[in-house]
PDB file of C-alpha atoms in Angstrom:
ATOM      1  CA  MET A 917       6.540  92.467 -50.193  1.00 95.00           C
ATOM      2  CA  CYS A 918       5.975  93.405 -53.902  1.00 92.00           C
ATOM      3  CA  ALA A 919       2.680  94.106 -56.270  1.00 92.00           C
ATOM      4  CA  ASN A 920       2.474  93.674 -60.173  1.00 90.00           C
ATOM      5  CA  LEU A 921      -0.600  93.814 -61.517  1.00 90.00           C
ATOM      6  CA  ALA A 922      -1.518  90.358 -62.712  1.00 90.00           C
ATOM      7  CA  HIS A 923      -4.810  88.822 -65.208  1.00 89.00           C
ATOM      8  CA  PRO A 924      -7.737  88.129 -63.250  1.00 91.00           C
ATOM      9  CA  MET A 925      -8.282  84.070 -64.323  1.00 90.00           C
ATOM     10  CA  ASP A 926      -4.293  82.988 -64.696  1.00 87.00           C
ATOM     11  CA  ASP A 927      -0.985  83.955 -63.114  1.00 81.00           C
ATOM     12  CA  ASN A 928       0.398  85.600 -65.518  1.00 77.00           C
ATOM     13  CA  GLU A 929       1.347  88.992 -64.896  1.00 73.00           C
ATOM     14  CA  ILE A 930       0.236  91.361 -67.449  1.00 74.00           C
ATOM     15  CA  TYR A 931       1.988  94.261 -66.214  1.00 66.00           C
ATOM     16  CA  THR A 932       5.781  94.386 -64.762  1.00 62.00           C
ATOM     17  CA  PRO A 933       7.333  97.256 -62.941  1.00 60.00           C
ATOM     18  CA  THR A 934       8.448  99.258 -65.661  1.00 62.00           C
ATOM     19  CA  HIS A 935       5.014 100.055 -66.636  1.00 71.00           C
ATOM     20  CA  ASN A 936       2.572 102.742 -65.354  1.00 78.00           C
ATOM     21  CA  ALA A 937      -0.289 101.113 -64.455  1.00 85.00           C
ATOM     22  CA  LEU A 938       0.371 101.306 -61.068  1.00 88.00           C
ATOM     23  CA  SER A 939       0.125 104.174 -58.593  1.00 88.00           C
ATOM     24  CA  GLY A 940       1.948 104.900 -55.155  1.00 90.00           C
ATOM     25  CA  GLN A 941       3.925 102.337 -52.935  1.00 89.00           C
ATOM     26  CA  THR A 942       3.825  98.853 -54.600  1.00 91.00           C
ATOM     27  CA  VAL A 943       6.949  97.578 -52.045  1.00 93.00           C
ATOM     28  CA  SER A 944       6.108  97.330 -48.255  1.00 93.00           C
ATOM     29  CA  SER A 945       7.819  95.911 -46.024  1.00 92.00           C
ATOM     30  CA  MET A 946       6.187  94.150 -42.288  1.00 93.00           C
ATOM     31  CA  TYR A 947       4.730  96.237 -39.736  1.00 93.00           C
ATOM     32  CA  LYS A 948       3.970  94.241 -36.427  1.00 95.00           C
ATOM     33  CA  LEU A 949       0.708  94.875 -35.516  1.00 96.00           C
ATOM     34  CA  LYS A 950      -2.308  93.251 -33.440  1.00 94.00           C
ATOM     35  CA  ASP A 951      -5.379  92.322 -35.367  1.00 93.00           C
ATOM     36  CA  ILE A 952      -8.439  92.702 -34.163  1.00 90.00           C
ATOM     37  CA  ASP A 953      -8.427  90.075 -31.945  1.00 93.00           C
ATOM     38  CA  ASN A 954      -5.654  91.590 -30.390  1.00 92.00           C
ATOM     39  CA  TYR A 955      -3.348  89.496 -31.324  1.00 95.00           C
ATOM     40  CA  ASP A 956       0.316  90.070 -32.461  1.00 96.00           C
ATOM     41  CA  GLY A 957       0.722  89.658 -36.712  1.00 95.00           C
ATOM     42  CA  ALA A 958       2.850  90.601 -39.438  1.00 95.00           C
ATOM     43  CA  PHE A 959       1.151  92.591 -41.418  1.00 95.00           C
ATOM     44  CA  PHE A 960       2.479  94.133 -45.295  1.00 95.00           C
ATOM     45  CA  ILE A 961      -0.023  97.365 -46.168  1.00 93.00           C
ATOM     46  CA  PHE A 962      -0.256  99.190 -48.849  1.00 91.00           C
ATOM     47  CA  GLY A 963      -2.620 101.946 -48.244  1.00 86.00           C
ATOM     48  CA  ASP A 964      -1.546 104.325 -51.336  1.00 87.00           C
ATOM     49  CA  LEU A 965      -1.599 101.832 -53.629  1.00 90.00           C
ATOM     50  CA  SER A 966      -4.266 102.476 -57.173  1.00 90.00           C
ATOM     51  CA  VAL A 967      -4.263 100.656 -60.394  1.00 91.00           C
ATOM     52  CA  LYS A 968      -4.202 103.454 -63.349  1.00 89.00           C
ATOM     53  CA  VAL A 969      -5.908 100.906 -66.349  1.00 88.00           C
ATOM     54  CA  GLU A 970      -9.645 100.573 -66.269  1.00 91.00           C
ATOM     55  CA  GLY A 971     -10.353  96.570 -66.609  1.00 91.00           C
ATOM     56  CA  SER A 972     -10.217  93.135 -64.269  1.00 92.00           C
ATOM     57  CA  TYR A 973      -7.480  92.340 -62.012  1.00 92.00           C
ATOM     58  CA  ARG A 974      -5.580  91.089 -59.266  1.00 94.00           C
ATOM     59  CA  LEU A 975      -2.296  91.465 -57.590  1.00 94.00           C
ATOM     60  CA  LYS A 976       0.361  89.275 -57.549  1.00 94.00           C
ATOM     61  CA  LEU A 977       1.336  90.253 -53.945  1.00 95.00           C
ATOM     62  CA  SER A 978       5.818  88.893 -53.689  1.00 95.00           C
ATOM     63  CA  LEU A 979       7.423  87.883 -50.850  1.00 96.00           C
ATOM     64  CA  PHE A 980      11.451  88.640 -50.625  1.00 95.00           C
ATOM     65  CA  GLU A 981      14.490  88.050 -48.308  1.00 93.00           C
ATOM     66  CA  ILE A 982      16.638  90.324 -48.879  1.00 91.00           C
ATOM     67  CA  THR A 983      20.515  89.084 -48.318  1.00 91.00           C
ATOM     68  CA  THR A 984      23.924  90.028 -48.794  1.00 93.00           C
ATOM     69  CA  THR A 985      24.511  88.473 -52.367  1.00 93.00           C
ATOM     70  CA  GLY A 986      20.332  90.474 -53.510  1.00 93.00           C
ATOM     71  CA  SER A 987      17.270  88.808 -53.204  1.00 92.00           C
ATOM     72  CA  VAL A 988      15.214  86.081 -53.866  1.00 94.00           C
ATOM     73  CA  CYS A 989      11.617  85.013 -53.926  1.00 93.00           C
ATOM     74  CA  LEU A 990      10.364  83.270 -50.970  1.00 96.00           C
ATOM     75  CA  GLN A 991       6.688  83.184 -52.078  1.00 96.00           C
ATOM     76  CA  SER A 992       4.040  84.622 -54.368  1.00 94.00           C
ATOM     77  CA  ILE A 993       0.338  84.292 -54.211  1.00 95.00           C
ATOM     78  CA  PHE A 994      -2.382  86.008 -56.264  1.00 95.00           C
ATOM     79  CA  THR A 995      -5.628  88.475 -54.324  1.00 95.00           C
ATOM     80  CA  GLU A 996      -9.126  87.369 -55.648  1.00 95.00           C
ATOM     81  CA  PRO A 997     -10.224  89.577 -58.740  1.00 96.00           C
ATOM     82  CA  PHE A 998     -10.920  93.249 -58.429  1.00 94.00           C
ATOM     83  CA  VAL A 999     -12.538  95.845 -61.229  1.00 94.00           C
ATOM     84  CA  VAL A1000     -10.829  99.232 -61.603  1.00 94.00           C
ATOM     85  CA  TYR A1001     -14.354 101.018 -63.003  1.00 93.00           C
ATOM     86  CA  PRO A1002     -13.174 104.583 -65.315  1.00 91.00           C
ATOM     87  CA  THR A1003     -14.289 107.536 -63.903  1.00 86.00           C
ATOM     88  CA  LYS A1004     -17.483 108.455 -64.674  1.00 90.00           C
ATOM     89  CA  LYS A1005     -18.405 104.696 -63.666  1.00 91.00           C
ATOM     90  CA  PHE A1006     -16.767 104.865 -60.266  1.00 87.00           C
ATOM     91  CA  PRO A1007     -19.874 103.432 -57.883  1.00 87.00           C
ATOM     92  CA  GLY A1008     -17.810 105.368 -54.579  1.00 83.00           C
ATOM     93  CA  MET A1009     -15.220 104.313 -51.821  1.00 81.00           C
ATOM     94  CA  LEU A1010     -15.674 101.241 -49.643  1.00 82.00           C
ATOM     95  CA  ASP A1011     -16.478 101.799 -44.893  1.00 84.00           C
ATOM     96  CA  SER A1012     -13.087 101.518 -43.816  1.00 85.00           C
ATOM     97  CA  THR A1013     -12.878  98.137 -42.365  1.00 87.00           C
ATOM     98  CA  PHE A1014     -12.571  97.342 -38.524  1.00 89.00           C
ATOM     99  CA  LEU A1015      -9.076  96.529 -39.355  1.00 91.00           C
ATOM    100  CA  SER A1016      -7.745  99.682 -41.415  1.00 91.00           C
ATOM    101  CA  ARG A1017      -9.379 101.222 -38.694  1.00 90.00           C
ATOM    102  CA  SER A1018      -7.174  99.726 -36.013  1.00 91.00           C
ATOM    103  CA  PHE A1019      -4.613  99.469 -37.926  1.00 93.00           C
ATOM    104  CA  SER A1020      -4.313 103.279 -38.109  1.00 90.00           C
ATOM    105  CA  ASP A1021      -4.441 103.180 -34.470  1.00 91.00           C
ATOM    106  CA  GLN A1022      -1.325 101.316 -33.667  1.00 93.00           C
ATOM    107  CA  GLY A1023      -0.376 104.177 -36.027  1.00 89.00           C
ATOM    108  CA  ALA A1024       0.095 102.579 -39.913  1.00 89.00           C
ATOM    109  CA  ARG A1025      -0.342 104.870 -42.849  1.00 87.00           C
ATOM    110  CA  ILE A1026      -3.612 104.153 -44.372  1.00 86.00           C
ATOM    111  CA  ARG A1027      -6.412 107.096 -45.047  1.00 82.00           C
ATOM    112  CA  ILE A1028      -9.162 106.445 -43.394  1.00 83.00           C
ATOM    113  CA  ARG A1029     -13.283 107.159 -43.751  1.00 73.00           C
ATOM    114  CA  LYS A1030     -13.957 109.425 -41.477  1.00 68.00           C
ATOM    115  CA  GLU A1031     -18.026 109.179 -42.008  1.00 61.00           C
ATOM    116  CA  ASN A1032     -20.810 107.577 -44.830  1.00 54.00           C
ATOM    117  CA  ARG A1033     -20.703 110.362 -47.427  1.00 49.00           C
ATOM    118  CA  ALA A1034     -23.925 110.917 -48.966  1.00 50.00           C
ATOM    119  CA  GLN A1035     -24.981 109.100 -52.780  1.00 50.00           C
ATOM    120  CA  MET A1036     -25.698 112.136 -55.095  1.00 46.00           C
TER     121      MET A1036
END
């Protein structure tokens, strides 16, 4: 699966992979992990993906099949819109979810917040 930035209101990609607007791992292989109900599932993890340009965006996530002659895009979906804040206005990190903690416990490389930090 591949991640690209998209416009928050329509399905146009804003930046292509050749731009440096995304940082970190923009491609993920499938992981077979247990979900929060202990059922096997197929998950794609982008543990260190970040956006370098402030603004409102969505992610376009595209699933590819690798064949002997190349690759074929099977399907694309879009996330809900999100905001990238300038450094001085960043409201702080959210707590890690139960699902991300569960994935980390199963060996997925995800940064997990250990405890709440006091707001200054």
